[in-house]
Amino acid sequence: MTAQSPPTLGGRYELRRQLARGGVATLYVAWDRQLDRQVALKMLHAQFAADPTFAARLRREARGAAGLSHPNIVGVYDWGRQGERYFIVMEHVSGHSLAEIIAARGPLGPKAAAAISFEVAAALALAHRAGIVHRDVKPQNILLSNDGHVKVTDFGIANMIGGGPSRDLTETGTVVGTASYLSPEQARGEATDARSDLYSLGVVLYEMLAGYPPFRSDTPVSVAYQHVQEPPVPLGETADGVPQALASIAMRLLAKDPDERYQRAEDLRQHLQIVRERLEQSPQDRPAAPAPAPLPTPPP
């Protein structure tokens, strides 16, 4: 390898460019030399190598996520370790995250919000049937590809890192945005199940319709408190033109008590399909496609 050659992990994954860096990992576009394809590679930060139980969790969760084959789920291909860093290899999706789209466009309108929520619910339904709870459903983990598909990413990541986004609410540097999507039971540090994912999807649906999540504050702890104690402002007071049927779905998802929410993602998916069919008879609202140009794809 020359000094100018890009770094290669696991003897096969050539790092091409950095896409993003967060509190858990750095995301790269990479090239798989063995299969001649572009992939996304998530390199976890070095502190995880110090945990003697992490490798076993990574292996278990990566295998579980790799078994989720669905058009609305980002595929997991491989995992490994390079020096003091673990990495996960995933399907590369050319497009934008839902977070980027909302930041660029504001509220997406009922049709787009219902359509995106429908596809996320389909992804969650499959994962939940397989016994996998995401635990970190948020706009940053919902991708809209340039060819019009909605894909949920990072299944298993919350379990790999040991507790998910609620584990460090009081730690310095915790991002308020992540706390915005916690379920009340996550905020209390309690055990979670599939209904926690549905609450988080309710937050995302609310944000797509209103342009911002139902609970906002300057600190993660304050946001978490609101999830536990404060009722969300009704969508009729924060967003214009939201059909009552869609607003009712969002508010049911945001119930503090898990027993009062939808109990299965499949039930939610079916209700969203009914709403989508009704909306198709109304004038078109804003499309889901973002205003910015697609991200460039590097050559092989």
PDB file of C-alpha atoms in Angstrom:
ATOM      1  CA  MET A   1       0.000   0.000   0.000  1.00  0.00           C
ATOM      2  CA  THR A   2       1.380   3.439  -0.913  1.00  0.00           C
ATOM      3  CA  ALA A   3       1.203   6.494   1.321  1.00  0.00           C
ATOM      4  CA  GLN A   4      -1.582   7.820  -0.890  1.00  0.00           C
ATOM      5  CA  SER A   5      -3.690   4.656  -0.732  1.00  0.00           C
ATOM      6  CA  PRO A   6      -6.907   4.888   1.297  1.00  0.00           C
ATOM      7  CA  PRO A   7      -7.028   2.871   4.534  1.00  0.00           C
ATOM      8  CA  THR A   8      -8.433  -0.643   4.280  1.00  0.00           C
ATOM      9  CA  LEU A   9     -10.222  -2.522   7.075  1.00  0.00           C
ATOM     10  CA  GLY A  10     -10.442  -6.267   7.418  1.00  0.00           C
ATOM     11  CA  GLY A  11      -8.336  -6.697   4.313  1.00  0.00           C
ATOM     12  CA  ARG A  12     -11.257  -5.825   2.038  1.00  0.00           C
ATOM     13  CA  TYR A  13     -13.076  -2.578   2.949  1.00  0.00           C
ATOM     14  CA  GLU A  14     -11.404   0.484   1.442  1.00  0.00           C
ATOM     15  CA  LEU A  15     -12.523   3.704   3.130  1.00  0.00           C
ATOM     16  CA  ARG A  16     -13.466   6.331   0.537  1.00  0.00           C
ATOM     17  CA  ARG A  17     -14.879   9.273   2.451  1.00  0.00           C
ATOM     18  CA  GLN A  18     -16.421  10.215   5.785  1.00  0.00           C
ATOM     19  CA  LEU A  19     -20.154  10.851   5.809  1.00  0.00           C
ATOM     20  CA  ALA A  20     -20.860  11.689   9.442  1.00  0.00           C
ATOM     21  CA  ARG A  21     -19.511  11.460  12.967  1.00  0.00           C
ATOM     22  CA  GLY A  22     -21.639  10.973  16.078  1.00  0.00           C
ATOM     23  CA  GLY A  23     -21.308  10.099  19.720  1.00  0.00           C
ATOM     24  CA  VAL A  24     -21.069   6.360  19.031  1.00  0.00           C
ATOM     25  CA  ALA A  25     -19.403   5.966  15.642  1.00  0.00           C
ATOM     26  CA  THR A  26     -18.074   7.524  12.460  1.00  0.00           C
ATOM     27  CA  LEU A  27     -19.813   6.612   9.200  1.00  0.00           C
ATOM     28  CA  TYR A  28     -17.875   6.143   5.962  1.00  0.00           C
ATOM     29  CA  VAL A  29     -18.552   5.288   2.360  1.00  0.00           C
ATOM     30  CA  ALA A  30     -16.324   2.293   1.610  1.00  0.00           C
ATOM     31  CA  TRP A  31     -15.565  -0.071  -1.255  1.00  0.00           C
ATOM     32  CA  ASP A  32     -15.786  -3.840  -0.767  1.00  0.00           C
ATOM     33  CA  ARG A  33     -12.853  -5.192  -2.768  1.00  0.00           C
ATOM     34  CA  GLN A  34     -14.032  -8.788  -2.609  1.00  0.00           C
ATOM     35  CA  LEU A  35     -17.534  -8.185  -3.952  1.00  0.00           C
ATOM     36  CA  ASP A  36     -16.809  -5.006  -5.959  1.00  0.00           C
ATOM     37  CA  ARG A  37     -19.579  -2.940  -4.441  1.00  0.00           C
ATOM     38  CA  GLN A  38     -20.014   0.254  -2.492  1.00  0.00           C
ATOM     39  CA  VAL A  39     -20.978  -0.137   1.162  1.00  0.00           C
ATOM     40  CA  ALA A  40     -21.500   1.988   4.253  1.00  0.00           C
ATOM     41  CA  LEU A  41     -19.050   1.289   7.067  1.00  0.00           C
ATOM     42  CA  LYS A  42     -19.762   2.390  10.622  1.00  0.00           C
ATOM     43  CA  MET A  43     -16.584   2.520  12.737  1.00  0.00           C
ATOM     44  CA  LEU A  44     -17.409   2.498  16.432  1.00  0.00           C
ATOM     45  CA  HIS A  45     -15.375   4.719  18.717  1.00  0.00           C
ATOM     46  CA  ALA A  46     -12.406   3.185  20.516  1.00  0.00           C
ATOM     47  CA  GLN A  47     -13.946   3.101  24.007  1.00  0.00           C
ATOM     48  CA  PHE A  48     -16.030   0.056  23.104  1.00  0.00           C
ATOM     49  CA  ALA A  49     -12.910  -2.096  22.676  1.00  0.00           C
ATOM     50  CA  ALA A  50     -12.287  -1.770  26.429  1.00  0.00           C
ATOM     51  CA  ASP A  51     -15.555  -3.582  27.228  1.00  0.00           C
ATOM     52  CA  PRO A  52     -14.842  -7.331  27.433  1.00  0.00           C
ATOM     53  CA  THR A  53     -18.499  -8.160  26.720  1.00  0.00           C
ATOM     54  CA  PHE A  54     -18.825  -5.921  23.685  1.00  0.00           C
ATOM     55  CA  ALA A  55     -17.577  -8.383  21.057  1.00  0.00           C
ATOM     56  CA  ALA A  56     -20.213 -10.928  22.065  1.00  0.00           C
ATOM     57  CA  ARG A  57     -22.969  -8.306  21.949  1.00  0.00           C
ATOM     58  CA  LEU A  58     -21.755  -7.046  18.588  1.00  0.00           C
ATOM     59  CA  ARG A  59     -21.715 -10.553  17.141  1.00  0.00           C
ATOM     60  CA  ARG A  60     -25.203 -11.328  18.466  1.00  0.00           C
ATOM     61  CA  GLU A  61     -26.819  -8.072  17.360  1.00  0.00           C
ATOM     62  CA  ALA A  62     -25.082  -7.975  13.974  1.00  0.00           C
ATOM     63  CA  ARG A  63     -26.258 -11.493  13.216  1.00  0.00           C
ATOM     64  CA  GLY A  64     -29.789 -10.607  14.235  1.00  0.00           C
ATOM     65  CA  ALA A  65     -29.812  -7.453  12.118  1.00  0.00           C
ATOM     66  CA  ALA A  66     -28.280  -9.305   9.158  1.00  0.00           C
ATOM     67  CA  GLY A  67     -31.256 -11.667   9.247  1.00  0.00           C
ATOM     68  CA  LEU A  68     -33.709  -8.815   8.641  1.00  0.00           C
ATOM     69  CA  SER A  69     -34.337  -8.937   4.901  1.00  0.00           C
ATOM     70  CA  HIS A  70     -36.874  -6.260   3.951  1.00  0.00           C
ATOM     71  CA  PRO A  71     -37.000  -3.462   1.355  1.00  0.00           C
ATOM     72  CA  ASN A  72     -37.454  -0.903   4.145  1.00  0.00           C
ATOM     73  CA  ILE A  73     -34.470  -2.045   6.234  1.00  0.00           C
ATOM     74  CA  VAL A  74     -30.826  -1.196   5.567  1.00  0.00           C
ATOM     75  CA  GLY A  75     -29.049  -4.526   5.194  1.00  0.00           C
ATOM     76  CA  VAL A  76     -26.175  -5.504   7.508  1.00  0.00           C
ATOM     77  CA  TYR A  77     -23.415  -7.381   5.670  1.00  0.00           C
ATOM     78  CA  ASP A  78     -20.461  -7.896   7.995  1.00  0.00           C
ATOM     79  CA  TRP A  79     -18.652  -6.817  11.146  1.00  0.00           C
ATOM     80  CA  GLY A  80     -15.074  -6.922  12.356  1.00  0.00           C
ATOM     81  CA  ARG A  81     -12.300  -5.335  14.369  1.00  0.00           C
ATOM     82  CA  GLN A  82      -9.304  -3.318  13.214  1.00  0.00           C
ATOM     83  CA  GLY A  83      -6.865  -2.577  16.023  1.00  0.00           C
ATOM     84  CA  GLU A  84      -8.856  -0.936  18.813  1.00  0.00           C
ATOM     85  CA  ARG A  85     -11.909  -0.207  16.663  1.00  0.00           C
ATOM     86  CA  TYR A  86     -14.908  -2.367  15.856  1.00  0.00           C
ATOM     87  CA  PHE A  87     -16.773  -1.761  12.614  1.00  0.00           C
ATOM     88  CA  ILE A  88     -20.067  -2.752  10.993  1.00  0.00           C
ATOM     89  CA  VAL A  89     -20.566  -3.007   7.222  1.00  0.00           C
ATOM     90  CA  MET A  90     -23.985  -2.137   5.823  1.00  0.00           C
ATOM     91  CA  GLU A  91     -25.880  -1.486   2.629  1.00  0.00           C
ATOM     92  CA  HIS A  92     -25.040   1.924   1.179  1.00  0.00           C
ATOM     93  CA  VAL A  93     -28.095   4.110   0.542  1.00  0.00           C
ATOM     94  CA  SER A  94     -27.704   7.105  -1.766  1.00  0.00           C
ATOM     95  CA  GLY A  95     -30.071   9.784  -0.546  1.00  0.00           C
ATOM     96  CA  HIS A  96     -30.830  11.805   2.567  1.00  0.00           C
ATOM     97  CA  SER A  97     -31.909  11.159   6.117  1.00  0.00           C
ATOM     98  CA  LEU A  98     -35.372  12.247   7.161  1.00  0.00           C
ATOM     99  CA  ALA A  99     -33.680  14.656   9.579  1.00  0.00           C
ATOM    100  CA  GLU A 100     -31.962  16.404   6.659  1.00  0.00           C
ATOM    101  CA  ILE A 101     -35.203  16.578   4.707  1.00  0.00           C
ATOM    102  CA  ILE A 102     -37.195  18.108   7.569  1.00  0.00           C
ATOM    103  CA  ALA A 103     -34.391  20.603   8.228  1.00  0.00           C
ATOM    104  CA  ALA A 104     -34.440  21.649   4.566  1.00  0.00           C
ATOM    105  CA  ARG A 105     -38.192  21.660   3.936  1.00  0.00           C
ATOM    106  CA  GLY A 106     -39.992  21.937   7.260  1.00  0.00           C
ATOM    107  CA  PRO A 107     -43.309  20.059   7.577  1.00  0.00           C
ATOM    108  CA  LEU A 108     -43.729  17.446   4.855  1.00  0.00           C
ATOM    109  CA  GLY A 109     -47.510  17.387   4.638  1.00  0.00           C
ATOM    110  CA  PRO A 110     -49.978  14.600   5.497  1.00  0.00           C
ATOM    111  CA  LYS A 111     -49.484  12.434   2.402  1.00  0.00           C
ATOM    112  CA  ALA A 112     -45.718  12.280   2.680  1.00  0.00           C
ATOM    113  CA  ALA A 113     -45.839  11.836   6.466  1.00  0.00           C
ATOM    114  CA  ALA A 114     -48.336   8.983   6.202  1.00  0.00           C
ATOM    115  CA  ALA A 115     -46.365   7.296   3.412  1.00  0.00           C
ATOM    116  CA  ILE A 116     -43.047   7.457   5.262  1.00  0.00           C
ATOM    117  CA  SER A 117     -44.611   6.285   8.534  1.00  0.00           C
ATOM    118  CA  PHE A 118     -46.276   3.408   6.688  1.00  0.00           C
ATOM    119  CA  GLU A 119     -42.938   2.146   5.373  1.00  0.00           C
ATOM    120  CA  VAL A 120     -41.203   2.561   8.731  1.00  0.00           C
ATOM    121  CA  ALA A 121     -44.042   0.635  10.376  1.00  0.00           C
ATOM    122  CA  ALA A 122     -43.570  -2.151   7.817  1.00  0.00           C
ATOM    123  CA  ALA A 123     -39.871  -2.353   8.718  1.00  0.00           C
ATOM    124  CA  LEU A 124     -40.629  -2.405  12.438  1.00  0.00           C
ATOM    125  CA  ALA A 125     -43.308  -5.062  11.990  1.00  0.00           C
ATOM    126  CA  LEU A 126     -40.794  -7.453  10.443  1.00  0.00           C
ATOM    127  CA  ALA A 127     -38.139  -6.715  13.070  1.00  0.00           C
ATOM    128  CA  HIS A 128     -40.575  -7.113  15.949  1.00  0.00           C
ATOM    129  CA  ARG A 129     -41.758 -10.467  14.600  1.00  0.00           C
ATOM    130  CA  ALA A 130     -38.096 -11.509  14.672  1.00  0.00           C
ATOM    131  CA  GLY A 131     -37.834 -10.391  18.304  1.00  0.00           C
ATOM    132  CA  ILE A 132     -35.696  -7.329  17.524  1.00  0.00           C
ATOM    133  CA  VAL A 133     -36.567  -3.941  19.036  1.00  0.00           C
ATOM    134  CA  HIS A 134     -34.794  -0.965  17.460  1.00  0.00           C
ATOM    135  CA  ARG A 135     -34.773   1.316  20.557  1.00  0.00           C
ATOM    136  CA  ASP A 136     -33.504   4.346  18.624  1.00  0.00           C
ATOM    137  CA  VAL A 137     -36.119   5.238  16.007  1.00  0.00           C
ATOM    138  CA  LYS A 138     -35.489   8.845  14.967  1.00  0.00           C
ATOM    139  CA  PRO A 139     -35.263  10.875  11.735  1.00  0.00           C
ATOM    140  CA  GLN A 140     -31.482  10.408  11.576  1.00  0.00           C
ATOM    141  CA  ASN A 141     -32.046   6.644  11.322  1.00  0.00           C
ATOM    142  CA  ILE A 142     -34.698   6.880   8.599  1.00  0.00           C
ATOM    143  CA  LEU A 143     -33.223   7.212   5.116  1.00  0.00           C
ATOM    144  CA  LEU A 144     -34.994   8.270   1.926  1.00  0.00           C
ATOM    145  CA  SER A 145     -33.128   6.947  -1.075  1.00  0.00           C
ATOM    146  CA  ASN A 146     -32.822   8.788  -4.352  1.00  0.00           C
ATOM    147  CA  ASP A 147     -34.962   6.092  -5.997  1.00  0.00           C
ATOM    148  CA  GLY A 148     -37.856   6.726  -3.617  1.00  0.00           C
ATOM    149  CA  HIS A 149     -37.461   4.033  -0.951  1.00  0.00           C
ATOM    150  CA  VAL A 150     -37.691   4.543   2.805  1.00  0.00           C
ATOM    151  CA  LYS A 151     -35.121   2.547   4.770  1.00  0.00           C
ATOM    152  CA  VAL A 152     -34.599   2.215   8.517  1.00  0.00           C
ATOM    153  CA  THR A 153     -30.998   1.824   9.632  1.00  0.00           C
ATOM    154  CA  ASP A 154     -29.110   0.940  12.828  1.00  0.00           C
ATOM    155  CA  PHE A 155     -31.133  -2.049  13.992  1.00  0.00           C
ATOM    156  CA  GLY A 156     -29.215  -3.581  16.879  1.00  0.00           C
ATOM    157  CA  ILE A 157     -26.904  -0.614  17.483  1.00  0.00           C
ATOM    158  CA  ALA A 158     -28.655   0.465  20.692  1.00  0.00           C
ATOM    159  CA  ASN A 159     -28.276  -3.037  22.135  1.00  0.00           C
ATOM    160  CA  MET A 160     -24.627  -3.252  21.068  1.00  0.00           C
ATOM    161  CA  ILE A 161     -23.666  -0.121  22.967  1.00  0.00           C
ATOM    162  CA  GLY A 162     -25.504  -1.232  26.084  1.00  0.00           C
ATOM    163  CA  GLY A 163     -28.823   0.454  26.727  1.00  0.00           C
ATOM    164  CA  GLY A 164     -29.378   2.813  23.847  1.00  0.00           C
ATOM    165  CA  PRO A 165     -29.963   6.554  23.904  1.00  0.00           C
ATOM    166  CA  SER A 166     -31.383   6.647  27.442  1.00  0.00           C
ATOM    167  CA  ARG A 167     -28.209   5.287  29.032  1.00  0.00           C
ATOM    168  CA  ASP A 168     -26.401   8.615  29.298  1.00  0.00           C
ATOM    169  CA  LEU A 169     -29.003  11.343  29.666  1.00  0.00           C
ATOM    170  CA  THR A 170     -26.985  13.069  32.358  1.00  0.00           C
ATOM    171  CA  GLU A 171     -23.586  12.707  30.673  1.00  0.00           C
ATOM    172  CA  THR A 172     -21.839  15.752  29.253  1.00  0.00           C
ATOM    173  CA  GLY A 173     -22.210  15.918  25.506  1.00  0.00           C
ATOM    174  CA  THR A 174     -25.446  13.968  25.240  1.00  0.00           C
ATOM    175  CA  VAL A 175     -27.383  15.265  22.262  1.00  0.00           C
ATOM    176  CA  VAL A 176     -30.770  16.806  23.044  1.00  0.00           C
ATOM    177  CA  GLY A 177     -32.073  15.616  19.677  1.00  0.00           C
ATOM    178  CA  THR A 178     -31.686  11.967  20.630  1.00  0.00           C
ATOM    179  CA  ALA A 179     -33.661  12.524  23.838  1.00  0.00           C
ATOM    180  CA  SER A 180     -36.471  13.982  21.727  1.00  0.00           C
ATOM    181  CA  TYR A 181     -37.426  10.481  20.542  1.00  0.00           C
ATOM    182  CA  LEU A 182     -37.265   8.539  23.819  1.00  0.00           C
ATOM    183  CA  SER A 183     -40.324   6.672  24.993  1.00  0.00           C
ATOM    184  CA  PRO A 184     -41.431   7.390  28.578  1.00  0.00           C
ATOM    185  CA  GLU A 185     -40.250   3.946  29.657  1.00  0.00           C
ATOM    186  CA  GLN A 186     -36.823   4.590  28.123  1.00  0.00           C
ATOM    187  CA  ALA A 187     -36.662   7.949  29.893  1.00  0.00           C
ATOM    188  CA  ARG A 188     -37.377   6.192  33.200  1.00  0.00           C
ATOM    189  CA  GLY A 189     -34.696   3.586  32.507  1.00  0.00           C
ATOM    190  CA  GLU A 190     -37.229   0.760  32.441  1.00  0.00           C
ATOM    191  CA  ALA A 191     -37.393  -2.323  30.244  1.00  0.00           C
ATOM    192  CA  THR A 192     -38.697  -1.662  26.746  1.00  0.00           C
ATOM    193  CA  ASP A 193     -40.509  -3.677  24.121  1.00  0.00           C
ATOM    194  CA  ALA A 194     -41.845  -3.136  20.613  1.00  0.00           C
ATOM    195  CA  ARG A 195     -44.296  -0.506  21.821  1.00  0.00           C
ATOM    196  CA  SER A 196     -41.364   1.756  22.704  1.00  0.00           C
ATOM    197  CA  ASP A 197     -40.417   1.824  19.008  1.00  0.00           C
ATOM    198  CA  LEU A 198     -43.998   2.762  18.159  1.00  0.00           C
ATOM    199  CA  TYR A 199     -43.892   5.707  20.572  1.00  0.00           C
ATOM    200  CA  SER A 200     -40.693   6.921  18.920  1.00  0.00           C
ATOM    201  CA  LEU A 201     -42.319   6.589  15.501  1.00  0.00           C
ATOM    202  CA  GLY A 202     -45.183   8.689  16.863  1.00  0.00           C
ATOM    203  CA  VAL A 203     -42.673  11.421  17.704  1.00  0.00           C
ATOM    204  CA  VAL A 204     -41.291  11.199  14.161  1.00  0.00           C
ATOM    205  CA  LEU A 205     -44.790  11.376  12.648  1.00  0.00           C
ATOM    206  CA  TYR A 206     -45.606  14.407  14.793  1.00  0.00           C
ATOM    207  CA  GLU A 207     -42.384  16.091  13.669  1.00  0.00           C
ATOM    208  CA  MET A 208     -43.075  15.403   9.989  1.00  0.00           C
ATOM    209  CA  LEU A 209     -46.461  17.094  10.348  1.00  0.00           C
ATOM    210  CA  ALA A 210     -45.516  19.996  12.641  1.00  0.00           C
ATOM    211  CA  GLY A 211     -41.901  20.554  11.597  1.00  0.00           C
ATOM    212  CA  TYR A 212     -40.585  19.907  15.119  1.00  0.00           C
ATOM    213  CA  PRO A 213     -40.969  17.159  17.758  1.00  0.00           C
ATOM    214  CA  PRO A 214     -43.645  17.406  20.461  1.00  0.00           C
ATOM    215  CA  PHE A 215     -41.184  17.973  23.310  1.00  0.00           C
ATOM    216  CA  ARG A 216     -38.282  20.428  23.175  1.00  0.00           C
ATOM    217  CA  SER A 217     -35.945  21.927  25.750  1.00  0.00           C
ATOM    218  CA  ASP A 218     -32.328  22.926  26.316  1.00  0.00           C
ATOM    219  CA  THR A 219     -31.251  19.747  28.108  1.00  0.00           C
ATOM    220  CA  PRO A 220     -31.803  16.012  27.520  1.00  0.00           C
ATOM    221  CA  VAL A 221     -33.034  15.534  31.090  1.00  0.00           C
ATOM    222  CA  SER A 222     -35.712  18.193  30.646  1.00  0.00           C
ATOM    223  CA  VAL A 223     -36.878  16.627  27.383  1.00  0.00           C
ATOM    224  CA  ALA A 224     -36.993  13.199  29.037  1.00  0.00           C
ATOM    225  CA  TYR A 225     -39.080  14.645  31.879  1.00  0.00           C
ATOM    226  CA  GLN A 226     -41.603  15.969  29.359  1.00  0.00           C
ATOM    227  CA  HIS A 227     -41.898  12.541  27.748  1.00  0.00           C
ATOM    228  CA  VAL A 228     -42.799  11.105  31.143  1.00  0.00           C
ATOM    229  CA  GLN A 229     -44.989  13.878  32.557  1.00  0.00           C
ATOM    230  CA  GLU A 230     -46.225  16.358  29.949  1.00  0.00           C
ATOM    231  CA  PRO A 231     -48.979  15.813  27.367  1.00  0.00           C
ATOM    232  CA  PRO A 232     -48.073  16.718  23.778  1.00  0.00           C
ATOM    233  CA  VAL A 233     -49.749  19.757  22.271  1.00  0.00           C
ATOM    234  CA  PRO A 234     -52.474  18.465  19.927  1.00  0.00           C
ATOM    235  CA  LEU A 235     -51.440  18.476  16.280  1.00  0.00           C
ATOM    236  CA  GLY A 236     -54.462  20.592  15.433  1.00  0.00           C
ATOM    237  CA  GLU A 237     -52.790  23.441  17.340  1.00  0.00           C
ATOM    238  CA  THR A 238     -49.313  23.018  15.823  1.00  0.00           C
ATOM    239  CA  ALA A 239     -49.883  21.976  12.208  1.00  0.00           C
ATOM    240  CA  ASP A 240     -52.306  23.074   9.499  1.00  0.00           C
ATOM    241  CA  GLY A 241     -54.358  20.737   7.358  1.00  0.00           C
ATOM    242  CA  VAL A 242     -53.686  17.496   9.233  1.00  0.00           C
ATOM    243  CA  PRO A 243     -56.602  15.064   8.801  1.00  0.00           C
ATOM    244  CA  GLN A 244     -58.147  14.009  12.082  1.00  0.00           C
ATOM    245  CA  ALA A 245     -57.531  10.340  11.318  1.00  0.00           C
ATOM    246  CA  LEU A 246     -53.781  10.914  10.935  1.00  0.00           C
ATOM    247  CA  ALA A 247     -53.604  13.185  13.987  1.00  0.00           C
ATOM    248  CA  SER A 248     -55.397  10.516  16.027  1.00  0.00           C
ATOM    249  CA  ILE A 249     -52.824   7.919  14.984  1.00  0.00           C
ATOM    250  CA  ALA A 250     -49.980  10.188  16.076  1.00  0.00           C
ATOM    251  CA  MET A 251     -51.559  10.985  19.433  1.00  0.00           C
ATOM    252  CA  ARG A 252     -52.340   7.328  20.128  1.00  0.00           C
ATOM    253  CA  LEU A 253     -48.709   6.449  19.434  1.00  0.00           C
ATOM    254  CA  LEU A 254     -47.666   9.141  21.926  1.00  0.00           C
ATOM    255  CA  ALA A 255     -49.653   7.674  24.820  1.00  0.00           C
ATOM    256  CA  LYS A 256     -47.597   7.606  28.026  1.00  0.00           C
ATOM    257  CA  ASP A 257     -48.911   4.154  28.927  1.00  0.00           C
ATOM    258  CA  PRO A 258     -47.678   1.489  26.466  1.00  0.00           C
ATOM    259  CA  ASP A 259     -50.996  -0.354  26.870  1.00  0.00           C
ATOM    260  CA  GLU A 260     -52.798   2.642  25.342  1.00  0.00           C
ATOM    261  CA  ARG A 261     -50.662   2.709  22.187  1.00  0.00           C
ATOM    262  CA  TYR A 262     -50.872   0.460  19.178  1.00  0.00           C
ATOM    263  CA  GLN A 263     -49.731  -2.930  20.387  1.00  0.00           C
ATOM    264  CA  ARG A 264     -48.252  -4.111  17.095  1.00  0.00           C
ATOM    265  CA  ALA A 265     -46.492  -2.326  14.270  1.00  0.00           C
ATOM    266  CA  GLU A 266     -48.563  -4.384  11.834  1.00  0.00           C
ATOM    267  CA  ASP A 267     -51.788  -2.906  13.240  1.00  0.00           C
ATOM    268  CA  LEU A 268     -50.317   0.571  12.833  1.00  0.00           C
ATOM    269  CA  ARG A 269     -49.255  -0.212   9.277  1.00  0.00           C
ATOM    270  CA  GLN A 270     -52.784  -1.288   8.378  1.00  0.00           C
ATOM    271  CA  HIS A 271     -54.333   1.868   9.843  1.00  0.00           C
ATOM    272  CA  LEU A 272     -51.821   4.048   8.012  1.00  0.00           C
ATOM    273  CA  GLN A 273     -52.722   2.288   4.772  1.00  0.00           C
ATOM    274  CA  ILE A 274     -56.374   3.232   5.271  1.00  0.00           C
ATOM    275  CA  VAL A 275     -55.397   6.861   5.875  1.00  0.00           C
ATOM    276  CA  ARG A 276     -53.131   6.851   2.809  1.00  0.00           C
ATOM    277  CA  GLU A 277     -55.957   5.596   0.617  1.00  0.00           C
ATOM    278  CA  ARG A 278     -58.207   8.397   1.854  1.00  0.00           C
ATOM    279  CA  LEU A 279     -55.491  10.990   1.299  1.00  0.00           C
ATOM    280  CA  GLU A 280     -55.021   9.840  -2.291  1.00  0.00           C
ATOM    281  CA  GLN A 281     -58.458  11.289  -2.980  1.00  0.00           C
ATOM    282  CA  SER A 282     -57.362  14.745  -1.767  1.00  0.00           C
ATOM    283  CA  PRO A 283     -55.118  17.316  -3.506  1.00  0.00           C
ATOM    284  CA  GLN A 284     -51.419  16.470  -3.545  1.00  0.00           C
ATOM    285  CA  ASP A 285     -49.329  17.995  -0.779  1.00  0.00           C
ATOM    286  CA  ARG A 286     -45.588  18.423  -0.584  1.00  0.00           C
ATOM    287  CA  PRO A 287     -43.571  15.496  -1.925  1.00  0.00           C
ATOM    288  CA  ALA A 288     -41.138  13.674   0.319  1.00  0.00           C
ATOM    289  CA  ALA A 289     -38.184  14.370  -1.969  1.00  0.00           C
ATOM    290  CA  PRO A 290     -35.706  16.868  -0.501  1.00  0.00           C
ATOM    291  CA  ALA A 291     -34.705  20.119  -2.124  1.00  0.00           C
ATOM    292  CA  PRO A 292     -30.920  19.515  -1.939  1.00  0.00           C
ATOM    293  CA  ALA A 293     -29.208  17.620  -4.745  1.00  0.00           C
ATOM    294  CA  PRO A 294     -28.409  13.939  -4.141  1.00  0.00           C
ATOM    295  CA  LEU A 295     -25.180  13.122  -2.386  1.00  0.00           C
ATOM    296  CA  PRO A 296     -22.402  12.373  -4.881  1.00  0.00           C
ATOM    297  CA  THR A 297     -21.443   8.760  -5.348  1.00  0.00           C
ATOM    298  CA  PRO A 298     -17.704   8.130  -5.581  1.00  0.00           C
ATOM    299  CA  PRO A 299     -16.466   5.939  -8.442  1.00  0.00           C
ATOM    300  CA  PRO A 300     -15.399   2.365  -7.698  1.00  0.00           C
TER     301      PRO A 300
END
